[in-house]
PDB file of C-alpha atoms in Angstrom:
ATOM      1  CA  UNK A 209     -10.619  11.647   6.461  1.00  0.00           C
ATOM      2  CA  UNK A 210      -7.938   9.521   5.287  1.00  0.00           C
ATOM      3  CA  UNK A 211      -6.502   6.269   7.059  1.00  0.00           C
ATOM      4  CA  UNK A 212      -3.149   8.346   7.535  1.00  0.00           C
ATOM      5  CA  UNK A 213      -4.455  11.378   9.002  1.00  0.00           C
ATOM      6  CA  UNK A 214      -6.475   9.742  11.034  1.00  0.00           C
ATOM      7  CA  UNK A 215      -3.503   7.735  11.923  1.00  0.00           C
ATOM      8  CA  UNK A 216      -1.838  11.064  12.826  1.00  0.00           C
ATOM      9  CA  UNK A 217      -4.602  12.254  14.725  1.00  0.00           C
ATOM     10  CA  UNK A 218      -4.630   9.063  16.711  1.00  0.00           C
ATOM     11  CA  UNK A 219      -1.156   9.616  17.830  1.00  0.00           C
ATOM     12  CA  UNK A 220      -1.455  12.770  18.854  1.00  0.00           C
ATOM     13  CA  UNK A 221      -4.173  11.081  21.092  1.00  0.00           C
ATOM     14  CA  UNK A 222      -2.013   8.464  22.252  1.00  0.00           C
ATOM     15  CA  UNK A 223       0.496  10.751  23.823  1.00  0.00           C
ATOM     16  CA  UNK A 224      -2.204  11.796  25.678  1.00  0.00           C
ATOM     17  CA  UNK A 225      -3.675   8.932  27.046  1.00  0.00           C
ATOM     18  CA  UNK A 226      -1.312   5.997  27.489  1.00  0.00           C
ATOM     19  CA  UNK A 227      -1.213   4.754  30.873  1.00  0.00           C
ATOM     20  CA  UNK A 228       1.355   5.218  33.075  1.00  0.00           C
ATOM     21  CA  UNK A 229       0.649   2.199  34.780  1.00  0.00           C
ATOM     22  CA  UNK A 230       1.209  -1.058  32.018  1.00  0.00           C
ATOM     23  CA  UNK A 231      -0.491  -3.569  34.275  1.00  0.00           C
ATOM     24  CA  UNK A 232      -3.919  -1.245  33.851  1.00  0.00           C
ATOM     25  CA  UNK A 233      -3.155  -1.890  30.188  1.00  0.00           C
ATOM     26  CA  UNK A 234      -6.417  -4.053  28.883  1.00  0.00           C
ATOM     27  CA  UNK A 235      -3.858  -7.119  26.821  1.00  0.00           C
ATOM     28  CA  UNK A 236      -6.395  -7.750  23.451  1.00  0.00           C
ATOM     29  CA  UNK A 237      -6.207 -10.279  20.733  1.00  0.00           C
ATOM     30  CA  UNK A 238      -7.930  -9.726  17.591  1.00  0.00           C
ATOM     31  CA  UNK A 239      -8.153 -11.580  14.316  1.00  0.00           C
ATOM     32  CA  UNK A 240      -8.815 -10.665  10.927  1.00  0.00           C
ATOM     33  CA  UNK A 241      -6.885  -7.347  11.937  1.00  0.00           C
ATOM     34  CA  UNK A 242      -5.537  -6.384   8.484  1.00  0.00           C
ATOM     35  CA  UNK A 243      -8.435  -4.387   7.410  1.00  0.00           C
ATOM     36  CA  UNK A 244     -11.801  -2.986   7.903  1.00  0.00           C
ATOM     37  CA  UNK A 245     -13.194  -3.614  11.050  1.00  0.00           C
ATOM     38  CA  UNK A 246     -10.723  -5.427  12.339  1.00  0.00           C
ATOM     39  CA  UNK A 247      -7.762  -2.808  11.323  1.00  0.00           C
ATOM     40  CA  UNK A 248     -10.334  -0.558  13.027  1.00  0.00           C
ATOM     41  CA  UNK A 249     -10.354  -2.346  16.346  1.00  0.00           C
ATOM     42  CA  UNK A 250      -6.773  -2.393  16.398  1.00  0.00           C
ATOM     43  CA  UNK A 251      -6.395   1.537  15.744  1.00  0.00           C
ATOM     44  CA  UNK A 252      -8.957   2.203  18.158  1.00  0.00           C
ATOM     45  CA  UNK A 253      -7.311  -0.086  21.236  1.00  0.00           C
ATOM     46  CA  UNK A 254      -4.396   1.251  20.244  1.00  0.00           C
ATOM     47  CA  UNK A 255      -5.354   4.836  21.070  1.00  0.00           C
ATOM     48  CA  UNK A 256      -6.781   3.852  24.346  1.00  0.00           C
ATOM     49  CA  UNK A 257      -3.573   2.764  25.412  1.00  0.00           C
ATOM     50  CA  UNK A 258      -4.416  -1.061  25.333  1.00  0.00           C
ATOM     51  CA  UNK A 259      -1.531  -4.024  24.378  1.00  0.00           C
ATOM     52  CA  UNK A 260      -2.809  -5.040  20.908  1.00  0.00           C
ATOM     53  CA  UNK A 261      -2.306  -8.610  19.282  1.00  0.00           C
ATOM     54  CA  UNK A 262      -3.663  -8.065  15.828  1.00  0.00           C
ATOM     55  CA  UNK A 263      -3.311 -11.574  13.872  1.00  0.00           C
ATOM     56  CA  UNK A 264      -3.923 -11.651   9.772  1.00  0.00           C
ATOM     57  CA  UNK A 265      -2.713 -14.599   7.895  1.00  0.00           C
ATOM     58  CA  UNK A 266      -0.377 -12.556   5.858  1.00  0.00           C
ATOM     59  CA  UNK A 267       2.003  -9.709   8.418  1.00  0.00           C
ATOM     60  CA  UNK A 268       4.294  -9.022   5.190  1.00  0.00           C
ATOM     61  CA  UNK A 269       1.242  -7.590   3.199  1.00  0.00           C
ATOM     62  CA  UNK A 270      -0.709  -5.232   5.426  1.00  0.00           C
ATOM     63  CA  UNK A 271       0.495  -1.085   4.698  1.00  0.00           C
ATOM     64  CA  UNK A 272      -2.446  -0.252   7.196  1.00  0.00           C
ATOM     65  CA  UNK A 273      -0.706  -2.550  10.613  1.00  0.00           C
ATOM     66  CA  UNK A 274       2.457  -1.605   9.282  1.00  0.00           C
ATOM     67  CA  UNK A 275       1.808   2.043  10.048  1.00  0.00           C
ATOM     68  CA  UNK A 276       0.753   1.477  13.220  1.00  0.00           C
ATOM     69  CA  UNK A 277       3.235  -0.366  14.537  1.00  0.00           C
ATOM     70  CA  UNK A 278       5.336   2.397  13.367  1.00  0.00           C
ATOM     71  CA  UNK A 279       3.984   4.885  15.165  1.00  0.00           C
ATOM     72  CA  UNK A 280       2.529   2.680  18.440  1.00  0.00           C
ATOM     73  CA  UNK A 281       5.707   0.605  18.174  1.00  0.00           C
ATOM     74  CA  UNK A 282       5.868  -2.478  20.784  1.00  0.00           C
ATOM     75  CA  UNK A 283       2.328  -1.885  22.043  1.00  0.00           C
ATOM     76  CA  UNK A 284       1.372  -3.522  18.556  1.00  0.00           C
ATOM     77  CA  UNK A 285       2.282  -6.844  18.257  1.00  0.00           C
ATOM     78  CA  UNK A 286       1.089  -8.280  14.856  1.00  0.00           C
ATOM     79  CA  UNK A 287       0.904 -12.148  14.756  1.00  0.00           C
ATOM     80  CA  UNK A 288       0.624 -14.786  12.079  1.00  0.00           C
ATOM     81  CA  UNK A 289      -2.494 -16.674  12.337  1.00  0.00           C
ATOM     82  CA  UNK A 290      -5.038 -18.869   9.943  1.00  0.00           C
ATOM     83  CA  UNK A 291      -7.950 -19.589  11.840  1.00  0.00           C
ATOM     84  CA  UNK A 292      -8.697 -22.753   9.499  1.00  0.00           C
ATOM     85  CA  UNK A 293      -5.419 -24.272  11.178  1.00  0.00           C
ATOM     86  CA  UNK A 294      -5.033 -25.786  14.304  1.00  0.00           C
ATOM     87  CA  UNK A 295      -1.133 -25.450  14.308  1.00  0.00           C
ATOM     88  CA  UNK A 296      -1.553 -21.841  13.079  1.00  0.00           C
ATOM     89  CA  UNK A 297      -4.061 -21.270  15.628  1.00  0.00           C
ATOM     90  CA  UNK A 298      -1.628 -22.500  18.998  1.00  0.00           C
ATOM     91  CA  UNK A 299       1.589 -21.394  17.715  1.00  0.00           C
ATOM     92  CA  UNK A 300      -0.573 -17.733  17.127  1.00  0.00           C
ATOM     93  CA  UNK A 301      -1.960 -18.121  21.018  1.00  0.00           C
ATOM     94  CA  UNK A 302       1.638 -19.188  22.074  1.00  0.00           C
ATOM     95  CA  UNK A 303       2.974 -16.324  20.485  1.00  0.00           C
ATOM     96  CA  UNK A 304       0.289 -13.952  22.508  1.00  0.00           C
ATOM     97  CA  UNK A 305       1.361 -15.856  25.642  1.00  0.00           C
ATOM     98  CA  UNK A 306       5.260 -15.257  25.114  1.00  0.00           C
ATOM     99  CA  UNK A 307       4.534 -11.607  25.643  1.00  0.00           C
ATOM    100  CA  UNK A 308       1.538 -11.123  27.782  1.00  0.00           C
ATOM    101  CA  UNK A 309       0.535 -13.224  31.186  1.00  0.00           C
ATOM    102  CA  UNK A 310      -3.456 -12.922  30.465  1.00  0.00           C
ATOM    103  CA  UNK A 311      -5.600 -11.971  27.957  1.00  0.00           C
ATOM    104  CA  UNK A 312      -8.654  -9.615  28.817  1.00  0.00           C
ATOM    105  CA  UNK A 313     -10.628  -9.369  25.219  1.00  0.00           C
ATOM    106  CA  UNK A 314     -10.453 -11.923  22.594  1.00  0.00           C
ATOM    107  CA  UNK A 315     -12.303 -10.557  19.713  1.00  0.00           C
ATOM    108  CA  UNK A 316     -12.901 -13.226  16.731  1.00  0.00           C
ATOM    109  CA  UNK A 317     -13.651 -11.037  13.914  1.00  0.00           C
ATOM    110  CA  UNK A 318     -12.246 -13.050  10.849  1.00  0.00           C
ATOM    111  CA  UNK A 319     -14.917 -13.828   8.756  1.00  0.00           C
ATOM    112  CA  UNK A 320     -15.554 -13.851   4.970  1.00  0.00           C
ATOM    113  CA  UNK A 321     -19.005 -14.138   2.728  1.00  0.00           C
ATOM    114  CA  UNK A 322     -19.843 -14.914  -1.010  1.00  0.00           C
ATOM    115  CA  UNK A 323     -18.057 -11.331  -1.574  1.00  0.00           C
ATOM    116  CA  UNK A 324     -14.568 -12.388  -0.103  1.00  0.00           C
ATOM    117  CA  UNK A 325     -11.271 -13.418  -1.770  1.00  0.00           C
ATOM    118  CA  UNK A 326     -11.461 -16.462  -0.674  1.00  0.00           C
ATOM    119  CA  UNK A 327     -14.260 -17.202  -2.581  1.00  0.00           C
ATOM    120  CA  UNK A 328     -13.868 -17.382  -6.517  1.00  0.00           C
ATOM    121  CA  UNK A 329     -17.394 -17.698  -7.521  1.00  0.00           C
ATOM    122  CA  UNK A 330     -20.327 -15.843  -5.487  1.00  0.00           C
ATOM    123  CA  UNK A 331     -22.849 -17.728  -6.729  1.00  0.00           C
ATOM    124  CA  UNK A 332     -21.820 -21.081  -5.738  1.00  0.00           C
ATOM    125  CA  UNK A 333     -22.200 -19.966  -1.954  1.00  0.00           C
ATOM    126  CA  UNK A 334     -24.713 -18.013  -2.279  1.00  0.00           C
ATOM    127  CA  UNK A 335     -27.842 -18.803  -4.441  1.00  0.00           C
ATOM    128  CA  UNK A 336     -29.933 -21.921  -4.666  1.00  0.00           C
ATOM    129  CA  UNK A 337     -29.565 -23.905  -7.993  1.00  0.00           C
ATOM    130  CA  UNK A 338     -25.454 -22.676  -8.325  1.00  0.00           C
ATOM    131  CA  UNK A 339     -24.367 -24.112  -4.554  1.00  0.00           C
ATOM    132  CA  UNK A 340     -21.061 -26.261  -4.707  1.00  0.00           C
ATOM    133  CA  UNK A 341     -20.752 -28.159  -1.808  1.00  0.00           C
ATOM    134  CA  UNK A 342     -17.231 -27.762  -2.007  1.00  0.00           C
ATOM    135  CA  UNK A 343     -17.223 -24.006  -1.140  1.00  0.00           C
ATOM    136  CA  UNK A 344     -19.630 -23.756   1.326  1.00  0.00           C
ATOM    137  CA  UNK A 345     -17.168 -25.817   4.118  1.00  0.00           C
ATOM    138  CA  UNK A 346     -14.597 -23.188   3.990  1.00  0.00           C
ATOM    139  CA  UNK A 347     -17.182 -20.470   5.116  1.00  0.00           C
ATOM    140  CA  UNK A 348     -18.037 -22.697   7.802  1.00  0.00           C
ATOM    141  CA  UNK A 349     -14.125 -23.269   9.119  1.00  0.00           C
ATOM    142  CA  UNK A 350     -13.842 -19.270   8.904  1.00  0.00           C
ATOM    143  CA  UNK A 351     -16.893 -17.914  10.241  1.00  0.00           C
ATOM    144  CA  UNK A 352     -17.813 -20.296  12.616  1.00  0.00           C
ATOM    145  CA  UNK A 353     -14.990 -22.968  13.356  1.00  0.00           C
ATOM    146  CA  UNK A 354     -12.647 -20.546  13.754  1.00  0.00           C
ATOM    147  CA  UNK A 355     -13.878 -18.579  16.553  1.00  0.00           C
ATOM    148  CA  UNK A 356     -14.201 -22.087  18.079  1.00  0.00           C
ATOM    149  CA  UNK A 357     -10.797 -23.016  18.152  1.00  0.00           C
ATOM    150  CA  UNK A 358      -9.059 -19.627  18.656  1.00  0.00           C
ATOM    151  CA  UNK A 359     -11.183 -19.281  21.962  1.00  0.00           C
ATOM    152  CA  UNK A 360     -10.110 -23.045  23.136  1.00  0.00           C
ATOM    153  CA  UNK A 361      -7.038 -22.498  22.612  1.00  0.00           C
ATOM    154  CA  UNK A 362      -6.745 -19.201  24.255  1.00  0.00           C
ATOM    155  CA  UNK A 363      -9.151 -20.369  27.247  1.00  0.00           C
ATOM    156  CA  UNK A 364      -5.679 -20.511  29.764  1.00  0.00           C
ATOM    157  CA  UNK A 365      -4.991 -17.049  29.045  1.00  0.00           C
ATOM    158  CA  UNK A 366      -8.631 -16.109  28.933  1.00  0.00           C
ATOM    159  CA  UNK A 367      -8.813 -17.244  32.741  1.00  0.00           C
ATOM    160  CA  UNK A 368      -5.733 -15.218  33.798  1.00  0.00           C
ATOM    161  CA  UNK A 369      -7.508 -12.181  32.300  1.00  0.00           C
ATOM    162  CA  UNK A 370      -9.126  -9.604  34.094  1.00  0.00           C
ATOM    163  CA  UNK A 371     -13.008  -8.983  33.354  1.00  0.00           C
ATOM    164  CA  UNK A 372     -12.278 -11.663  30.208  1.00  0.00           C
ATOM    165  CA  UNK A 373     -14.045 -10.977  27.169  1.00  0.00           C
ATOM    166  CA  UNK A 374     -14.884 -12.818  24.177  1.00  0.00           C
ATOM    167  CA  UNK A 375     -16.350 -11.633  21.418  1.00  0.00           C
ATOM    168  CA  UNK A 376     -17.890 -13.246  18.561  1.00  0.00           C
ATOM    169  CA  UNK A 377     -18.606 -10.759  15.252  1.00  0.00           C
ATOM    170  CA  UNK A 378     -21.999 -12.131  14.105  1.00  0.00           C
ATOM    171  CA  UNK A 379     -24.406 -10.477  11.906  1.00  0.00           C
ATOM    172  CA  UNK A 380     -28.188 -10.187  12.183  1.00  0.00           C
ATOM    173  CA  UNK A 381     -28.352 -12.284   9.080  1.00  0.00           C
ATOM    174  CA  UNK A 382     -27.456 -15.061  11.228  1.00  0.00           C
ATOM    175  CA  UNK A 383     -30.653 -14.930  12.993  1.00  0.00           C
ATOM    176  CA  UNK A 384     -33.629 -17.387  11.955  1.00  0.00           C
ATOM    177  CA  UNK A 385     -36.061 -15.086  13.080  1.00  0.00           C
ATOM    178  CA  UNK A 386     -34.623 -11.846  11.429  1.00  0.00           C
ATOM    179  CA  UNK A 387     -34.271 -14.088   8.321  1.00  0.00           C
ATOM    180  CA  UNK A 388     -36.720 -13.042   5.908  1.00  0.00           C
ATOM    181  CA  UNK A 389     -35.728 -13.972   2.034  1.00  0.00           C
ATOM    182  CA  UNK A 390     -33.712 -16.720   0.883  1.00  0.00           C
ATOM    183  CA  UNK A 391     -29.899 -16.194  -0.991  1.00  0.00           C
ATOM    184  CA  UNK A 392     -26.937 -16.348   1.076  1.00  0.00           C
ATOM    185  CA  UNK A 393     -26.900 -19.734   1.763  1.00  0.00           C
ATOM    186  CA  UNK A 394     -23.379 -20.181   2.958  1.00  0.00           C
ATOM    187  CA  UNK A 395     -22.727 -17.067   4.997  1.00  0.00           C
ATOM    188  CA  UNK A 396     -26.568 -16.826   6.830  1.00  0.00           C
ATOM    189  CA  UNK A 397     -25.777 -20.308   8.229  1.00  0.00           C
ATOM    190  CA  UNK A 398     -22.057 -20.300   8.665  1.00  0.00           C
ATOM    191  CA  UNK A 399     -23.035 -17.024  11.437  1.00  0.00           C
ATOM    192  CA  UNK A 400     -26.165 -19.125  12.574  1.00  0.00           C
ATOM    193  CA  UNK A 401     -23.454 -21.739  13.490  1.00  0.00           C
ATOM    194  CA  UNK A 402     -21.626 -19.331  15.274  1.00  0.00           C
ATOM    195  CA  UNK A 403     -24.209 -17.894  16.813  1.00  0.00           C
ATOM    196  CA  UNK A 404     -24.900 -21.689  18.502  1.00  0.00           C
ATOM    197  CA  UNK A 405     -21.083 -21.940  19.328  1.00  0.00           C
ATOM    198  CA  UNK A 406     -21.413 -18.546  21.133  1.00  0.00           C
ATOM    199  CA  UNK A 407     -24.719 -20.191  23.166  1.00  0.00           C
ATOM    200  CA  UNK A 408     -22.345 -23.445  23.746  1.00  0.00           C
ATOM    201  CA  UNK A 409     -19.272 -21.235  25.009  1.00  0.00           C
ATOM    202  CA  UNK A 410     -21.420 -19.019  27.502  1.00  0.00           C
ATOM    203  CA  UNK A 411     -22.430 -21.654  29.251  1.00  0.00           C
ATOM    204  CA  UNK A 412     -19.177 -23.514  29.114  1.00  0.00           C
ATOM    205  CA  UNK A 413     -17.393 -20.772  30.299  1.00  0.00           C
ATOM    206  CA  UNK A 414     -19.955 -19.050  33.018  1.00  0.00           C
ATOM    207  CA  UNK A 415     -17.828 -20.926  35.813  1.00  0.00           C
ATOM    208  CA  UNK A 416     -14.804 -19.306  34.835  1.00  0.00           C
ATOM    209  CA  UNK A 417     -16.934 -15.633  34.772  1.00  0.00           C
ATOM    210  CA  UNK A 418     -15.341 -15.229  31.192  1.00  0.00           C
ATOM    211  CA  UNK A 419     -18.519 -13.516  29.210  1.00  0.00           C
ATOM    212  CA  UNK A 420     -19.178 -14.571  25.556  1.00  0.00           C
ATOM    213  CA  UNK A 421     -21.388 -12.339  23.601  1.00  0.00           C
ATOM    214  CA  UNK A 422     -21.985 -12.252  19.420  1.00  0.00           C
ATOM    215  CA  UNK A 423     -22.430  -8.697  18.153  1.00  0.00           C
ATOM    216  CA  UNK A 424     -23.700  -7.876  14.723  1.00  0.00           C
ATOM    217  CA  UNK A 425     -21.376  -4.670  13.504  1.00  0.00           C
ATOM    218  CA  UNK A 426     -24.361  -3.664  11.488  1.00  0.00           C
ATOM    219  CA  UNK A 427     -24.246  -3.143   7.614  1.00  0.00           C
ATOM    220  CA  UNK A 428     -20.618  -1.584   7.865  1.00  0.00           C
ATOM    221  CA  UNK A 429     -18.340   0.363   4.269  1.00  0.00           C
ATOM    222  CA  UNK A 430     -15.803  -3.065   4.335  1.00  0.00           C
ATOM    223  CA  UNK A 431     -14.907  -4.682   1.609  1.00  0.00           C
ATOM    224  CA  UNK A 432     -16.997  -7.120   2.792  1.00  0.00           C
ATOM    225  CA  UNK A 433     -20.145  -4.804   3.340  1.00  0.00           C
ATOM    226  CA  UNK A 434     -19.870  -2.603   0.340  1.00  0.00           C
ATOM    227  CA  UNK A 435     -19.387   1.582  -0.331  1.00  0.00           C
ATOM    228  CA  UNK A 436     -23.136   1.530   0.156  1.00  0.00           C
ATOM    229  CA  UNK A 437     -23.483   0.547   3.531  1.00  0.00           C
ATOM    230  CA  UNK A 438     -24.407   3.492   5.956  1.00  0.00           C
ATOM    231  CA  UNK A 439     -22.170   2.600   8.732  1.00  0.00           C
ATOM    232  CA  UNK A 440     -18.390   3.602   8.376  1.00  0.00           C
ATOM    233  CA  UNK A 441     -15.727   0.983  10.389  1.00  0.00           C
ATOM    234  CA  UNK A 442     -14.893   3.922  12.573  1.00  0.00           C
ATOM    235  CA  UNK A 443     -17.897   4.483  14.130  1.00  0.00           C
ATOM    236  CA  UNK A 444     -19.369   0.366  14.494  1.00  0.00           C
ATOM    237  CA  UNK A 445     -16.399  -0.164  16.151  1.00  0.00           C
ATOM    238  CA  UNK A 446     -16.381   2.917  18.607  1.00  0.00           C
ATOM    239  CA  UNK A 447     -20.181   1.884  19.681  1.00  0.00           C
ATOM    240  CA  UNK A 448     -19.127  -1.940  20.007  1.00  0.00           C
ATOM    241  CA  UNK A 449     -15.744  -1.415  22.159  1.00  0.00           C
ATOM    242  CA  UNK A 450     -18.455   1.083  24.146  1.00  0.00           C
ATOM    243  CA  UNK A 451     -20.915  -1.868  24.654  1.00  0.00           C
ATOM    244  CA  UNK A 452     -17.969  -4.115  25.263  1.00  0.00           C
ATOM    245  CA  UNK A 453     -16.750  -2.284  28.143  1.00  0.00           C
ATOM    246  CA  UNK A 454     -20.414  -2.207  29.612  1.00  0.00           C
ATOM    247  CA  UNK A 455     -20.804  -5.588  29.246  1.00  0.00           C
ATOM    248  CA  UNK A 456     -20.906  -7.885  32.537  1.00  0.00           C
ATOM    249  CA  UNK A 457     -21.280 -11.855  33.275  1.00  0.00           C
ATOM    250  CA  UNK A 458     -25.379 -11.117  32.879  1.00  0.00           C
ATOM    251  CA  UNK A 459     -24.857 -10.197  29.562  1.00  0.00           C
ATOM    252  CA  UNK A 460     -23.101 -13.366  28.711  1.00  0.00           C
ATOM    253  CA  UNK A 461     -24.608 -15.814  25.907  1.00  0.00           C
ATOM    254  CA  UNK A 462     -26.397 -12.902  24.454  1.00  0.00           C
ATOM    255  CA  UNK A 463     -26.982 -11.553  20.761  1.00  0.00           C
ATOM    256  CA  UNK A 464     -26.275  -7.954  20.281  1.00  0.00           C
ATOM    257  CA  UNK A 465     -26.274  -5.361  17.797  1.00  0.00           C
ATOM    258  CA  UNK A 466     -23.372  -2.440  17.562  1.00  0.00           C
ATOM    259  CA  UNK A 467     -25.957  -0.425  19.653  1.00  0.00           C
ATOM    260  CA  UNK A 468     -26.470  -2.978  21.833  1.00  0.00           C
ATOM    261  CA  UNK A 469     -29.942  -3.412  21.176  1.00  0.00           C
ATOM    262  CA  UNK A 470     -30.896  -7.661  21.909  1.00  0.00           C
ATOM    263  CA  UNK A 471     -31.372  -9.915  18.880  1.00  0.00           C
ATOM    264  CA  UNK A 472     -33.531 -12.355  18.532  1.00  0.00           C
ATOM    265  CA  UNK A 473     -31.725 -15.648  17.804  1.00  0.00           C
TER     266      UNK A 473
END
């Protein structure tokens, strides 16, 4: 199915099942919205009803948030943000707070690996004997910086929110145990990284009850994962916002997959 009749098709649902009641409305902030799983999130939020922040670094060059917002309108609130900013990364979270009180579900989903635009040479973040030390940093700042500083900053409106949320998109290859052949330098320790700053922030947080989970979306058909990959964006996303609404202050600190099966760390 295409991205515009599902888009359609969504709508249709949306009549259906917006709220009537706003402040039931869960208010959810998710970055690397322009495409694949993150345009997915949005979409999906969207046709629960939910107030959507979706922040990509560039608003003027995303078709796929540009549709939406046509047809979801204000409930779709697209913000500027580079998560390797600071100043980027509060005036985005002051934007957020200019139109919503709280913030329920803060879902840190920019990431990039060797693959990604941002990179211009695979190898050199990637594969032992090509590594430039001068590459690997950035995939640090994205994957696990980032999340970092997006949650501190957005830790006042996190503890206005109701059952907060944060979630950390991880991947299993992340996990030392799970790690079983060498390559991928950059990107398996970048989400190892933020796999510690989700640890750090569960137990930072716990006092406030705000839960802090990473969840590996599985080997999803991104640009990032490849037309191979078995999962499409539609359904890892369905099963994680399913496991996100299941999840409760006991789950907190923990390492999940999109089925919400435990990882090791």
């Amino acid at each position: 199915m295409s991205d515009n009749h599902r888009t359609q098709r969504l709508a249709h649902a949306h009549k259906r099942t917006v709220r009537e009641d706003l402040s039931s409305q869960k208010r959810v902030m998710i970055t690397g919205a322009g495409r694949g799983l993150g345009l997915e999130f949005v979409r999906q939020y969207l046709t629960r009803g939910d107030l959507v922040f979706a922040t990509v670094r560039d608003p003027g060059r995303l078709t796929g948030l540009a549709d939406l917002q046509q047809t979801f309108g204000p409930q779709l609130i697209v913000v500027r943000l580079d998560v390797t900013k600071p100043q980027s990364i509060d005036a985005a979270v002051a934007r957020v707070a200019a139109s919503a009180s709280r913030l329920d579900i803060l879902i840190n989903n920019a990431g990039i690996n060797a693959m990604s635009r941002d990179i211009d040479d695979a190898i050199s973040a990637a594969r032992l004997g090509h590594l430039d030390i001068g590459v690997m940093p950035h995939m640090y700042q994205v994957n696990a910086l980032g999340p970092l500083m997006v949650t501190q900053s957005a830790l006042a409106m996190l503890k206005r929110g109701i059952d907060p949320r944060v979630i950390n998109i991880s991947s299993w290859k992340g996990s030392t145990t799970d790690k079983r052949r060498g390559d991928d330098y950059g990107y398996s320790a970048s989400k190892a990284a933020l796999n510690m700053i989700t640890r750090a922030l569960s137990l930072d947080l716990n006092r406030d009850a705000i839960a802090v989970v990473a969840i590996d979306p599985g080997w999803v058909s991104t640009d990032m994962g490849g037309p191979n990959a078995p999962l499409t964006p539609t359904d890892s996303v369905q099963h994680i916002i399913h496991l996100i609404d299941q999840l409760t202050n006991d789950h907190t600190g923990q390492f999940l997959r999109w089925n919400g099966q435990q990882l090791s760390w």
